[in-house]
Amino acid sequence: MLPDASAVRARWARVQDQLRADDVDAMIVVKPQNTFYLSGYTPMIYSHPVLVVLPAVGDPVFVLHALRAHSSRQTSLITDIRPYGRWAREIGPDHWWQVLADVLAERGLSGGRIGVEGEFLPLNHHRTMERALPAATFTDSGPALMRARYVKDAAELESFRIACEIADAGMDAALTAKRERRSEVEVSAAAMRTMQEVWSTRHPDRLAMDFGNLEGGVFNALWAYSLVGDRVPMNSAPPTTRRPAEGEIQWTVIWTAVDGMHAENERSAAIGRLDAERQRAFEALLAIRDEAQDVLRPGRSCADVYEAARAAYRRHGYGDYLPGRVGHGLGLGPHEQPSLGPGENLVLAPGMTLTFEPNLRIPSFGGLQHSDSLVITDDGFEYLTRTRRDLIQV
Amino acid sequence: MLPDASAVRARWARVQDQLRADDVDAMIVVKPQNTFYLSGYTPMIYSHPVLVVLPAVGDPVFVLHALRAHSSRQTSLITDIRPYGRWAREIGPDHWWQVLADVLAERGLSGGRIGVEGEFLPLNHHRTMERALPAATFTDSGPALMRARYVKDAAELESFRIACEIADAGMDAALTAKRERRSEVEVSAAAMRTMQEVWSTRHPDRLAMDFGNLEGGVFNALWAYSLVGDRVPMNSAPPTTRRPAEGEIQWTVIWTAVDGMHAENERSAAIGRLDAERQRAFEALLAIRDEAQDVLRPGRSCADVYEAARAAYRRHGYGDYLPGRVGHGLGLGPHEQPSLGPGENLVLAPGMTLTFEPNLRIPSFGGLQHSDSLVITDDGFEYLTRTRRDLIQV
């Protein structure tokens, strides 16, 4: 579900705690995931800049194009909305940076230390901010905001469960299509058609949009792609008309977003009987996963999980095929921090949502990967994608 | 279709002409649309940086994560591929910026004038480039690359036609669902299910992916949303369970991407009989479009089209409801330059692809907007979306 006013206030407070700890006076937030996180509002199309000014103390202000004034007034939980530009009878100052400068002046922060999202903010927007706020100094507060987002709140967790449910329905359809020996494109389209059906009939009160780039919008994010045999090591690639042969492995990747929260469900399936090499690899990968997953619990670090996986890969004779990471955060981003990778010292805590996906890419026959979405609980973790996760044969 | 080697070489040459005209020695390209434009390759997921180094003279180099080494070797038309990072047995230098510095040193350009994409390049990437190339100077070459993209080549135009065809099929399904008085979500899902079917059966050899942000990927971009009655002035918003009442106007927006090329098909439909105010507005909007569209031809500027629209809005008594623009470029971006707006002096030329979408947003009853994808021809333009574009009543 979308956050209510008190949930959003708690988010502001969490980010503000981080900003104050970093001696930042205000943050200018432009990344669509983050403006949604702080407001519960999405214009869905982001080609006119959408900015939240979040002071370290006090309520935030929304700076939006006149085109979005009406919609933001309907649904934003940030209620101080300042339009720029003009659209029909809605008229503000010409440029977003004029409104931004006004807002910071009002708060007495024109000469303050201003946080921005270094991992996202386009260079030209930053240059414009520097010109509009000549007395300000700028610093990267992207990590501060991300720290506030690591542990999901009740609204996010509830949406995440539904994202997992829809992904499972998509995977059921994909497995049926694989049983019928369908092509990569046909498997993908079957999963996507089913997910549209499940969304529109079972969960029509949910947002299925996503946060794209600043040139457009992503109206719907119930997606699948499938790769067969020697195409699996491409990892991510548009699906083709390639059909599986008996004894190959077909891999399907499903990503969903519900109320902005992303889930992953990925499955490898044996098409008929596997030869000895593939059979052994599939069994080994399942064992590697089962051994490493015990470390997914509060108090252990992301690197601990990766090192447990590394040891298991070696134990099963696949040490040369260790991937760069074995999972990553899921949230308003589909690939958000943290990585379950080497050197990531972040300690797991209840309410973090992750995908766990040890995998093998072996040029001689392709690749293998199950990926499940999970939440860290008080004493371990819970898988929220529920497709069978054994050696699937169709 | 995807470009072949000679088409991609022509793209390099067009961009290089622009770079030399700006005295730029090399461009570092990071924006997914642009790396695809220059290589014909998409990893679909962009969370590990993908960079093209395009010198002003000579062939470009691809810098990619080890995870993408295999797939890029399969399909990229840039053949000089330099992986960074490690994934299983594929091992390069740890960081992309190390490879970048090596490539520029090889070409003798470490101290050169380097173009970047100011409208996209994340601030932190830019800082990293500045540290990796301390003797270089940086400048914004985003506009230079965009200028090279304005006129579409044969591969792009062919893909654009299919994007329009799939969008039309989606709109047919949406209109059928409106006839059945379906909700916003149901209309949207019906269109998306149909477009999956058309893609997977009629055009399965086409890419239906899109370019998202740097946190993930967009596997599929055959999208729709629909808004009813007083929700139309929200312009873009996730669809809901709202159903239309008789006499309301329901608006559906369809965006598709085929081989990266975006099309739009948007239609307002009267649900039953309209009252006099809505009827008059709908008829006026169609007249405004018909009068302004005569200016869509080679030799006229984008601003000329807007001014023709402005005059027509006034003539029909809707001067107060003039939108901020009446269309925009379509291409590898869904909202790319140019805007059909005030002050845009770009002159239209054959092979430019645009959407044309005069519209009305009137708080008392909602809004009206047909949007059609078109190509500028030698002596005018051709609409490539072909859904009926009159006063649609269902």
Short mmCIF file of N, CA, C and O in Angstrom, two decimals, chain A residues 307-354:
data_model
loop_
_atom_site.label_atom_id
_atom_site.label_comp_id
_atom_site.label_asym_id
_atom_site.label_seq_id
_atom_site.Cartn_x
_atom_site.Cartn_y
_atom_site.Cartn_z
N GLU A 307 30.93 -14.56 1.65
CA GLU A 307 32.05 -15.45 2.00
C GLU A 307 31.54 -16.87 2.26
O GLU A 307 32.22 -17.85 1.92
N ALA A 308 30.36 -16.96 2.83
CA ALA A 308 29.76 -18.30 3.01
C ALA A 308 29.50 -18.94 1.65
O ALA A 308 29.72 -20.15 1.45
N ALA A 309 29.05 -18.11 0.69
CA ALA A 309 28.82 -18.63 -0.65
C ALA A 309 30.15 -19.04 -1.29
O ALA A 309 30.26 -20.10 -1.90
N ARG A 310 31.15 -18.21 -1.12
CA ARG A 310 32.47 -18.51 -1.70
C ARG A 310 32.97 -19.88 -1.22
O ARG A 310 33.41 -20.72 -2.00
N ALA A 311 32.84 -20.10 0.10
CA ALA A 311 33.29 -21.39 0.66
C ALA A 311 32.48 -22.55 0.08
O ALA A 311 33.03 -23.61 -0.25
N ALA A 312 31.18 -22.32 -0.10
CA ALA A 312 30.33 -23.39 -0.64
C ALA A 312 30.65 -23.66 -2.11
O ALA A 312 30.66 -24.81 -2.55
N TYR A 313 30.90 -22.60 -2.88
CA TYR A 313 31.30 -22.80 -4.29
C TYR A 313 32.55 -23.68 -4.34
O TYR A 313 32.65 -24.59 -5.17
N ARG A 314 33.51 -23.39 -3.47
CA ARG A 314 34.76 -24.16 -3.48
C ARG A 314 34.52 -25.61 -3.08
O ARG A 314 35.00 -26.55 -3.70
N ARG A 315 33.71 -25.76 -2.02
CA ARG A 315 33.43 -27.09 -1.49
C ARG A 315 32.82 -27.99 -2.57
O ARG A 315 33.08 -29.18 -2.62
N HIS A 316 32.00 -27.39 -3.41
CA HIS A 316 31.30 -28.19 -4.42
C HIS A 316 32.04 -28.22 -5.76
O HIS A 316 31.51 -28.70 -6.75
N GLY A 317 33.25 -27.65 -5.78
CA GLY A 317 34.08 -27.78 -6.98
C GLY A 317 33.82 -26.70 -8.03
O GLY A 317 34.22 -26.86 -9.19
N TYR A 318 33.15 -25.61 -7.64
CA TYR A 318 32.85 -24.55 -8.60
C TYR A 318 33.49 -23.22 -8.21
O TYR A 318 32.99 -22.16 -8.57
N GLY A 319 34.61 -23.30 -7.49
CA GLY A 319 35.27 -22.07 -7.02
C GLY A 319 35.63 -21.10 -8.15
O GLY A 319 35.65 -19.88 -7.94
N ASP A 320 35.89 -21.63 -9.34
CA ASP A 320 36.24 -20.75 -10.47
C ASP A 320 35.03 -20.00 -11.02
O ASP A 320 35.20 -19.12 -11.88
N TYR A 321 33.86 -20.37 -10.58
CA TYR A 321 32.65 -19.78 -11.16
C TYR A 321 31.90 -18.89 -10.18
O TYR A 321 30.72 -18.60 -10.36
N LEU A 322 32.61 -18.46 -9.14
CA LEU A 322 32.00 -17.56 -8.17
C LEU A 322 31.58 -16.27 -8.87
O LEU A 322 32.38 -15.62 -9.52
N PRO A 323 30.30 -15.86 -8.74
CA PRO A 323 29.90 -14.58 -9.34
C PRO A 323 30.40 -13.40 -8.50
O PRO A 323 30.87 -13.57 -7.37
N GLY A 324 30.26 -12.20 -9.06
CA GLY A 324 30.71 -10.99 -8.38
C GLY A 324 29.90 -10.65 -7.15
O GLY A 324 30.36 -9.94 -6.26
N ARG A 325 28.68 -11.15 -7.08
CA ARG A 325 27.86 -11.01 -5.89
C ARG A 325 26.79 -12.08 -5.94
O ARG A 325 26.55 -12.67 -7.00
N VAL A 326 26.14 -12.35 -4.83
CA VAL A 326 25.13 -13.42 -4.80
C VAL A 326 23.74 -12.89 -4.45
O VAL A 326 22.85 -13.66 -4.08
N GLY A 327 23.58 -11.59 -4.58
CA GLY A 327 22.27 -11.00 -4.32
C GLY A 327 22.43 -9.51 -4.10
O GLY A 327 23.56 -8.98 -4.15
N HIS A 328 21.31 -8.84 -3.87
CA HIS A 328 21.34 -7.38 -3.71
C HIS A 328 20.03 -6.92 -3.11
O HIS A 328 19.05 -7.66 -3.08
N GLY A 329 20.02 -5.67 -2.67
CA GLY A 329 18.82 -5.09 -2.10
C GLY A 329 17.72 -4.93 -3.14
O GLY A 329 17.98 -4.75 -4.33
N LEU A 330 16.49 -5.03 -2.67
CA LEU A 330 15.30 -4.73 -3.47
C LEU A 330 14.51 -3.66 -2.71
O LEU A 330 14.44 -3.71 -1.47
N GLY A 331 13.93 -2.76 -3.42
CA GLY A 331 13.12 -1.73 -2.76
C GLY A 331 12.52 -0.87 -3.84
O GLY A 331 12.01 -1.39 -4.84
N LEU A 332 12.60 0.44 -3.69
CA LEU A 332 12.11 1.31 -4.75
C LEU A 332 13.03 1.24 -5.96
O LEU A 332 12.66 1.64 -7.06
N GLY A 333 14.22 0.71 -5.77
CA GLY A 333 15.10 0.36 -6.89
C GLY A 333 15.13 -1.15 -7.03
O GLY A 333 15.06 -1.87 -6.03
N PRO A 334 15.26 -1.66 -8.28
CA PRO A 334 15.33 -3.11 -8.48
C PRO A 334 16.71 -3.67 -8.16
O PRO A 334 16.86 -4.88 -7.98
N HIS A 335 17.68 -2.82 -8.12
CA HIS A 335 19.05 -3.21 -7.81
C HIS A 335 19.58 -2.19 -6.82
O HIS A 335 20.44 -1.40 -7.14
N GLU A 336 19.01 -2.18 -5.63
CA GLU A 336 19.48 -1.14 -4.73
C GLU A 336 20.49 -1.70 -3.75
O GLU A 336 20.71 -2.91 -3.66
N GLN A 337 21.16 -0.82 -3.05
CA GLN A 337 22.10 -1.26 -2.03
C GLN A 337 21.35 -2.00 -0.95
O GLN A 337 20.19 -1.73 -0.72
N PRO A 338 21.97 -2.93 -0.23
CA PRO A 338 23.38 -3.34 -0.37
C PRO A 338 23.54 -4.46 -1.38
O PRO A 338 22.57 -5.12 -1.75
N SER A 339 24.79 -4.69 -1.80
CA SER A 339 25.16 -5.87 -2.56
C SER A 339 25.54 -6.98 -1.60
O SER A 339 26.22 -6.71 -0.60
N LEU A 340 25.14 -8.20 -1.90
CA LEU A 340 25.68 -9.34 -1.17
C LEU A 340 26.99 -9.71 -1.86
O LEU A 340 27.07 -10.65 -2.65
N GLY A 341 27.98 -8.88 -1.60
CA GLY A 341 29.25 -9.04 -2.29
C GLY A 341 30.42 -8.84 -1.35
O GLY A 341 30.24 -8.51 -0.17
N PRO A 342 31.64 -9.03 -1.87
CA PRO A 342 32.84 -8.93 -1.03
C PRO A 342 33.02 -7.51 -0.52
O PRO A 342 32.75 -6.55 -1.23
N GLY A 343 33.40 -7.39 0.74
CA GLY A 343 33.72 -6.08 1.28
C GLY A 343 32.53 -5.23 1.66
O GLY A 343 32.70 -4.09 2.09
N GLU A 344 31.33 -5.75 1.54
CA GLU A 344 30.14 -4.96 1.92
C GLU A 344 29.85 -5.23 3.39
O GLU A 344 29.32 -6.29 3.76
N ASN A 345 30.21 -4.25 4.22
CA ASN A 345 30.16 -4.49 5.67
C ASN A 345 28.81 -4.23 6.30
O ASN A 345 28.63 -4.42 7.50
N LEU A 346 27.85 -3.80 5.52
CA LEU A 346 26.54 -3.51 6.09
C LEU A 346 26.00 -4.75 6.81
O LEU A 346 26.06 -5.87 6.29
N VAL A 347 25.48 -4.54 8.01
CA VAL A 347 24.95 -5.64 8.81
C VAL A 347 23.45 -5.78 8.54
O VAL A 347 22.72 -4.78 8.55
N LEU A 348 23.02 -6.99 8.30
CA LEU A 348 21.60 -7.25 8.02
C LEU A 348 20.74 -6.95 9.23
O LEU A 348 21.14 -7.20 10.38
N ALA A 349 19.54 -6.45 8.98
CA ALA A 349 18.62 -6.12 10.06
C ALA A 349 17.20 -6.48 9.63
O ALA A 349 16.90 -6.49 8.43
N PRO A 350 16.34 -6.78 10.59
CA PRO A 350 14.95 -7.13 10.24
C PRO A 350 14.29 -6.02 9.42
O PRO A 350 14.46 -4.84 9.73
N GLY A 351 13.56 -6.43 8.39
CA GLY A 351 12.87 -5.46 7.55
C GLY A 351 13.64 -5.10 6.29
O GLY A 351 13.12 -4.39 5.44
N MET A 352 14.87 -5.59 6.16
CA MET A 352 15.57 -5.40 4.88
C MET A 352 15.03 -6.39 3.87
O MET A 352 14.75 -7.55 4.21
N THR A 353 14.89 -5.94 2.63
CA THR A 353 14.37 -6.81 1.56
C THR A 353 15.47 -7.00 0.51
O THR A 353 16.10 -6.04 0.07
N LEU A 354 15.66 -8.25 0.15
CA LEU A 354 16.80 -8.62 -0.70
C LEU A 354 16.36 -9.67 -1.70
O LEU A 354 15.37 -10.37 -1.51
#
